[in-house]
Short mmCIF file of C-alpha atoms in Angstrom, two decimals:
data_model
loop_
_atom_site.label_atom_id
_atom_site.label_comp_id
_atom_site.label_asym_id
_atom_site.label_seq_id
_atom_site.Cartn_x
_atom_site.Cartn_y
_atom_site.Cartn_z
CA UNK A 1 0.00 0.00 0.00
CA UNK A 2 2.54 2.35 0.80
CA UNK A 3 4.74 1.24 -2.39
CA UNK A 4 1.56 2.52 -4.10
CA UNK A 5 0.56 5.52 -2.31
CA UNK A 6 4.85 6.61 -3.24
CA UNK A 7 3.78 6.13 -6.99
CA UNK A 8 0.98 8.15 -6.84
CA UNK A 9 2.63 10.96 -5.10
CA UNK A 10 5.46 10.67 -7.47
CA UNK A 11 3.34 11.31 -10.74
CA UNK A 12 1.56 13.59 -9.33
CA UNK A 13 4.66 15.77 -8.92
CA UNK A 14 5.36 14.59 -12.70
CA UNK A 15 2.44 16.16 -14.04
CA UNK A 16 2.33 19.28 -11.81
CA UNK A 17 5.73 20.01 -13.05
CA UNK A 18 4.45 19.79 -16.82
CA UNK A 19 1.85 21.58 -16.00
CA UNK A 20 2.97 24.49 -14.02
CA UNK A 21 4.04 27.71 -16.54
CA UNK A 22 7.45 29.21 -15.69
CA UNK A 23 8.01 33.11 -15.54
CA UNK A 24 10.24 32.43 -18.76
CA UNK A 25 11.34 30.43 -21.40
CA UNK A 26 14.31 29.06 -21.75
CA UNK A 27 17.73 31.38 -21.94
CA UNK A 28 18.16 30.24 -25.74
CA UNK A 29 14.37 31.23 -26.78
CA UNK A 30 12.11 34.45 -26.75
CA UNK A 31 8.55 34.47 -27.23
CA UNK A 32 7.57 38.38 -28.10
CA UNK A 33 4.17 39.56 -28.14
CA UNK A 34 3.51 42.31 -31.05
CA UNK A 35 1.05 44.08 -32.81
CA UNK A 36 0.57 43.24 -36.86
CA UNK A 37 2.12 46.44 -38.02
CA UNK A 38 4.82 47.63 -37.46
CA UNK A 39 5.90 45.29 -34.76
CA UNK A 40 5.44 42.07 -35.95
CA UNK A 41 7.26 43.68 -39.60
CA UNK A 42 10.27 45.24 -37.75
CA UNK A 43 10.43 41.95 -35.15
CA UNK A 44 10.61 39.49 -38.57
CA UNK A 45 13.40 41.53 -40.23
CA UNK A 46 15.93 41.56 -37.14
CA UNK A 47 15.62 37.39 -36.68
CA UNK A 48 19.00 37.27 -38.33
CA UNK A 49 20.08 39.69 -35.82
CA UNK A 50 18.63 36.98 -32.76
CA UNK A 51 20.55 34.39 -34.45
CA UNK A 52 24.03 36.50 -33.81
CA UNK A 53 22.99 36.72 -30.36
CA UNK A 54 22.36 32.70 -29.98
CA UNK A 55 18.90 33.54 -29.43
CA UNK A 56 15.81 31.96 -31.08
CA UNK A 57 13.20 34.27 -31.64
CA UNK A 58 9.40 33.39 -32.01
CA UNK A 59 6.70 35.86 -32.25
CA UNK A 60 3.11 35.95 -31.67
CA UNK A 61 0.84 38.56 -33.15
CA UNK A 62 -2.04 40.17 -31.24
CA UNK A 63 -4.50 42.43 -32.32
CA UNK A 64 -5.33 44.23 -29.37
CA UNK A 65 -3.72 46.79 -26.50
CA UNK A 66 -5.30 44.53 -23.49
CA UNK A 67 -4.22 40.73 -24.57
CA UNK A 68 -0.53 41.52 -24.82
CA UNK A 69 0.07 42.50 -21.42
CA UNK A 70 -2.24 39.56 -19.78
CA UNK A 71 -0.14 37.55 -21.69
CA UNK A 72 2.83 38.64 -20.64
CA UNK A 73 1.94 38.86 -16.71
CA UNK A 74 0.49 34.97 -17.14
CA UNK A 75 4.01 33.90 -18.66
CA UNK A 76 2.80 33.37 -21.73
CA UNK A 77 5.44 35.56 -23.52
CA UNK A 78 8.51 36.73 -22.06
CA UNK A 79 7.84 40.25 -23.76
CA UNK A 80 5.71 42.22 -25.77
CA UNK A 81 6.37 44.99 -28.00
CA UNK A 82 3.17 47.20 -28.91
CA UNK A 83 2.75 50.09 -26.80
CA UNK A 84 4.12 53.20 -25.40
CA UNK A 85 5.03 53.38 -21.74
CA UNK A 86 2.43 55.93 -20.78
CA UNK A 87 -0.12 53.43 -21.26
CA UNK A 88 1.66 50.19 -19.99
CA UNK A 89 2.34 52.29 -16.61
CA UNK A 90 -2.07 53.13 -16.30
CA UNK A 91 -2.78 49.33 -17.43
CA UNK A 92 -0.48 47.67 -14.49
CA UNK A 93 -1.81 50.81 -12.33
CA UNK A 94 -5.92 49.06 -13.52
CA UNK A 95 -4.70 45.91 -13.17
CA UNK A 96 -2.18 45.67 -10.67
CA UNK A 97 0.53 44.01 -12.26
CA UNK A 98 4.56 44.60 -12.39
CA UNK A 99 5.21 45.20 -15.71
CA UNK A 100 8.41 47.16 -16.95
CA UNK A 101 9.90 49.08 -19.83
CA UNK A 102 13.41 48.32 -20.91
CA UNK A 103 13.62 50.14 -23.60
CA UNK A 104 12.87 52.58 -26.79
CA UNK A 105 12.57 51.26 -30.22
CA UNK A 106 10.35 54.03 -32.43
CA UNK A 107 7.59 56.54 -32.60
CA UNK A 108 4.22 56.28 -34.19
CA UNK A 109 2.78 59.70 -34.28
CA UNK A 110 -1.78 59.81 -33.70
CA UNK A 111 -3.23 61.50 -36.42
CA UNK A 112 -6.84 62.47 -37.25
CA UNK A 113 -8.17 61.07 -40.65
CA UNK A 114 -11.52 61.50 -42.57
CA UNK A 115 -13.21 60.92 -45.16
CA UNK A 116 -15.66 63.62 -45.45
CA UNK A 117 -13.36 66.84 -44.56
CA UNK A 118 -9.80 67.61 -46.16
CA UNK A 119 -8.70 70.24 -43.25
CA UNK A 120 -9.23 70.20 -39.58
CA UNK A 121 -10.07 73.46 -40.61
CA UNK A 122 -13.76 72.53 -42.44
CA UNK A 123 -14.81 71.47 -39.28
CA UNK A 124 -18.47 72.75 -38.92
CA UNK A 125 -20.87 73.22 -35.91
CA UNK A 126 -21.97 69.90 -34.49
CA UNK A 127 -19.38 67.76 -36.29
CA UNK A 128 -18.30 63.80 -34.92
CA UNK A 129 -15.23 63.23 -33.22
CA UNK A 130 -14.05 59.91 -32.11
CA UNK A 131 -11.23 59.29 -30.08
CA UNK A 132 -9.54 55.95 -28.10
CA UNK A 133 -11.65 55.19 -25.22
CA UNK A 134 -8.14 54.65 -23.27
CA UNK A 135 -7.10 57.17 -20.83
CA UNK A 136 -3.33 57.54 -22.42
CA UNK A 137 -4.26 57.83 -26.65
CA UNK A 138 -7.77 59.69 -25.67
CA UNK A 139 -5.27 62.40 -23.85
CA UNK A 140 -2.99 62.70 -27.05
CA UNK A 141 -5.97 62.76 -29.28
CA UNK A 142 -7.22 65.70 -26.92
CA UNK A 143 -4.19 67.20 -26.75
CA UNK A 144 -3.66 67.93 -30.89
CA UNK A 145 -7.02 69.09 -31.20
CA UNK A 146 -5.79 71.57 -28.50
CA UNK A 147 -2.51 72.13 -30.15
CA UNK A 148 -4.53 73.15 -33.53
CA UNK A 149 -6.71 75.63 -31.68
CA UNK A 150 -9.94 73.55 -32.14
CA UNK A 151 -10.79 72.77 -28.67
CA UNK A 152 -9.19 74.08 -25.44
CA UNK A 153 -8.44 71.93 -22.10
CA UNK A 154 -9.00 72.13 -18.24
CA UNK A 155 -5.76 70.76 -17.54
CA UNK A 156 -3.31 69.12 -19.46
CA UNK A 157 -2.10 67.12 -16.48
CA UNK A 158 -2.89 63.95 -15.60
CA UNK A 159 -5.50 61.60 -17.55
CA UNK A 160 -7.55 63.35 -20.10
CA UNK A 161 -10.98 62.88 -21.49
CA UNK A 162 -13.64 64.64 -23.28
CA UNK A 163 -14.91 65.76 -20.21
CA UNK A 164 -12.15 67.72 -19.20
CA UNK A 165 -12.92 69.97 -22.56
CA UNK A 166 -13.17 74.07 -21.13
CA UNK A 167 -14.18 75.28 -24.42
CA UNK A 168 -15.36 73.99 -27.73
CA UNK A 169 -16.67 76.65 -30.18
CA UNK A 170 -17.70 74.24 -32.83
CA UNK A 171 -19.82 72.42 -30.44
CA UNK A 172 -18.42 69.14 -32.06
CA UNK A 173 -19.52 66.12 -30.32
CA UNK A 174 -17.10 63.61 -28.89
CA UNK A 175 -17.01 59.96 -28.91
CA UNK A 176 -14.79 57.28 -27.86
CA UNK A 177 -13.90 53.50 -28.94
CA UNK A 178 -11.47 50.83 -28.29
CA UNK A 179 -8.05 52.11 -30.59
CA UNK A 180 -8.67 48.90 -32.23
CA UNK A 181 -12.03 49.17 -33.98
CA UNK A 182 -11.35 52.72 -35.07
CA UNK A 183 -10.31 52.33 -38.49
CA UNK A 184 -13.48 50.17 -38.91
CA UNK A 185 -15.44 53.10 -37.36
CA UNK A 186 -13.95 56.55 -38.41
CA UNK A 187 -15.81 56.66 -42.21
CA UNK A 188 -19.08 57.00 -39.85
CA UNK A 189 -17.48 60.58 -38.18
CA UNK A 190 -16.58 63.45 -39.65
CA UNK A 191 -12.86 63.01 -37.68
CA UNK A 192 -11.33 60.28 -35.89
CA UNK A 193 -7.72 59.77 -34.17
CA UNK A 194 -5.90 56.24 -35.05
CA UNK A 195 -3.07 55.11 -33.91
CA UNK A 196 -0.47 54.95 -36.62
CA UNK A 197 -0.04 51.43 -36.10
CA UNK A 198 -3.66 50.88 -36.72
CA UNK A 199 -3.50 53.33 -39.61
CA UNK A 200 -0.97 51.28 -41.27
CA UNK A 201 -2.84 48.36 -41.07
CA UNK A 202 -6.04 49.61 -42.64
CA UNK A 203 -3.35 51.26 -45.71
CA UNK A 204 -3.25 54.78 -44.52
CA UNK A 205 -0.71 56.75 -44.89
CA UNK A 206 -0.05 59.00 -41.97
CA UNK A 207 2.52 61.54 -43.23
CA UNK A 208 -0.55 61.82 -46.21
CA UNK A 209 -3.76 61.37 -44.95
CA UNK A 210 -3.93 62.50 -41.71
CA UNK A 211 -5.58 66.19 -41.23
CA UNK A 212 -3.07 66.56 -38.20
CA UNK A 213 -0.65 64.52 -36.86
CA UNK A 214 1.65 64.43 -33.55
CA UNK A 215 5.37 65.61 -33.67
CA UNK A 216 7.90 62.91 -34.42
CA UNK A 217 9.70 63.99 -31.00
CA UNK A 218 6.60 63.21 -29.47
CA UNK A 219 7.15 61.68 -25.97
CA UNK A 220 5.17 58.48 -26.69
CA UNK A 221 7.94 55.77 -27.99
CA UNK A 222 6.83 52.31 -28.28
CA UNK A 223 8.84 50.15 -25.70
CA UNK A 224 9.42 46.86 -24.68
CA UNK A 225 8.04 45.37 -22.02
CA UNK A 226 8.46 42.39 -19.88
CA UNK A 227 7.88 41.27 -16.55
CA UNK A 228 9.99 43.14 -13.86
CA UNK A 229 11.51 40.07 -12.32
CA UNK A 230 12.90 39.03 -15.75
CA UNK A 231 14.46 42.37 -16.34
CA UNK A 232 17.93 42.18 -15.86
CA UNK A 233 18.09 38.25 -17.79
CA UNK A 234 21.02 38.07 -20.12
CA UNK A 235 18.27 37.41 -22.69
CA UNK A 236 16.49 40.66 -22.32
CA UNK A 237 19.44 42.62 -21.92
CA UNK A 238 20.26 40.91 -25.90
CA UNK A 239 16.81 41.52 -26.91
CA UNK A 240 16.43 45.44 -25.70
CA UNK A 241 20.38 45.36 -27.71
CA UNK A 242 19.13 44.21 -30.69
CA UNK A 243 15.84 46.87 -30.84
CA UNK A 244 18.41 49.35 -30.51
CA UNK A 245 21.13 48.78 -33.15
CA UNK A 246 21.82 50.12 -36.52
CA UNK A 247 19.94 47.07 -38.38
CA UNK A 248 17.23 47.72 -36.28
CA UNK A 249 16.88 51.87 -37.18
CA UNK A 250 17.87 51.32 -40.68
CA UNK A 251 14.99 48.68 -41.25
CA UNK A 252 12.47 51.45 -39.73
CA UNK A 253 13.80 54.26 -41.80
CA UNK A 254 13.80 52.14 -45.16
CA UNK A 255 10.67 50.55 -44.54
CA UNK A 256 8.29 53.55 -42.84
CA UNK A 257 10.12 56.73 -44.33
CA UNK A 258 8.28 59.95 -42.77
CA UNK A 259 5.34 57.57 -41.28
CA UNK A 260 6.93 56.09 -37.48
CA UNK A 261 10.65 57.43 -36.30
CA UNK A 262 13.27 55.68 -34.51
CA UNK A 263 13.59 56.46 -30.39
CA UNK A 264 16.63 55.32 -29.79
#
């Protein structure tokens, strides 16, 4: 009996050490979380780059701003590469987790497109706004309306949303969706702000369609991110390397001219 009860312990312990996820892959192999476009584009053309490290790289394509993270907290990916830090720092803030940025790679400017103005100046009375329904992209979508004198704000400090509008002459009326669904959503407005990696994806071209677009110096790089345990791993440290070398800026500057800007 007790011969048997030893077995069953035993593979128990087998299968609950199959089962149970680790906080990261092995020190050879990288599983990176991106979005489509750019990320998953810029990701694919530095695997040559991995190799020279001794690093295997394998990368998994999301195409939201919440799934990434999860992923990332559950150990699913040892890092993701999507988003700017602004917003990683109010998702682990919602959600309290300890996620990290370790580093710069480029800048996507938000722009406002439409298709039934061709300024941000033929705005009329009563016109459709739409805007991310997250705190950090709703706030830079508020923000270059400010900057172009069609709406002015409370406060620029802090999170920003349409209610913290002090005056808006044009009485335009403001509404907000997941960053996502906006390209599917924006013909329906008169304007809408989309994330350039979003834009990309639906075959805009920001440096041409947009009305108005952010600065390139604008302080909203896209990082990477990874758990903060796993931050100082020899493998990060490789991975952050290889975001910020020459292959790395000369892919983005061949490949998105005048459309998303290196950070590093």
């Amino acid at each position: 009996m007790k011969k048997l009860f030893a077995i069953v312990i035993a593979f128990a312990l087998i299968i609950s050490g199959c089962t149970k996820k680790s906080n990261q892959t092995g020190d050879n192999k990288i599983i990176l979380g991106v979005s489509p476009v750019p990320h998953a584009e810029i990701a694919e053309a530095l695997k040559d780059e991995f190799k020279k490290e001794g690093l295997e790289l394998e990368i998994k394509v999301f195409d939201d701003y919440v799934q990434p993270n999860l992923a990332l907290d559950q150990g699913d990916i040892d890092a993701n590469f999507f988003q700017h830090e602004p917003y990683l720092k109010d998702f682990c803030e919602q959600r309290n987790l300890n996620l990290v940025s370790v580093g710069k790679v480029h800048i996507e400017p938000i722009g406002f497109y439409s298709t039934k103005i061709k300024s941000i100046d033929d705005l009329k009375d009563g016109d459709s706004v739409l805007i991310p329904n997250d705190a950090t992209n709703g706030k830079r979508a508020l923000l270059l309306l400010e900057r172009e004198g069609v709406i002015t704000l409370k406060t620029t400090e802090g999170d920003i949303t349409e209610k913290d509008i002090d005056k808006n002459p044009k009485n335009l009326k403001f509404e907000a969706a997941d960053a996502a669904n906006l390209t599917n959503l924006y013909q329906d407005v008169t304007i809408a702000a989309i994330n350039t990696n979003y834009a990309l994806m639906a075959e805009l071209k920001p440096s041409k369609d947009a009305l108005i677009l952010e600065d390139k110096d604008s302080p909203y790089a896209n990082i990477i991110a990874v758990k903060a345990e796993n931050k100082d791993s020899e493998k990060i440290k490789k991975l952050v390397k290889i975001f910020n070398s020459d292959a790395c800026k000369n892919f983005i500057n061949e490949k998105y001219a005048d459309e998303i800007f290196p950070a590093f």
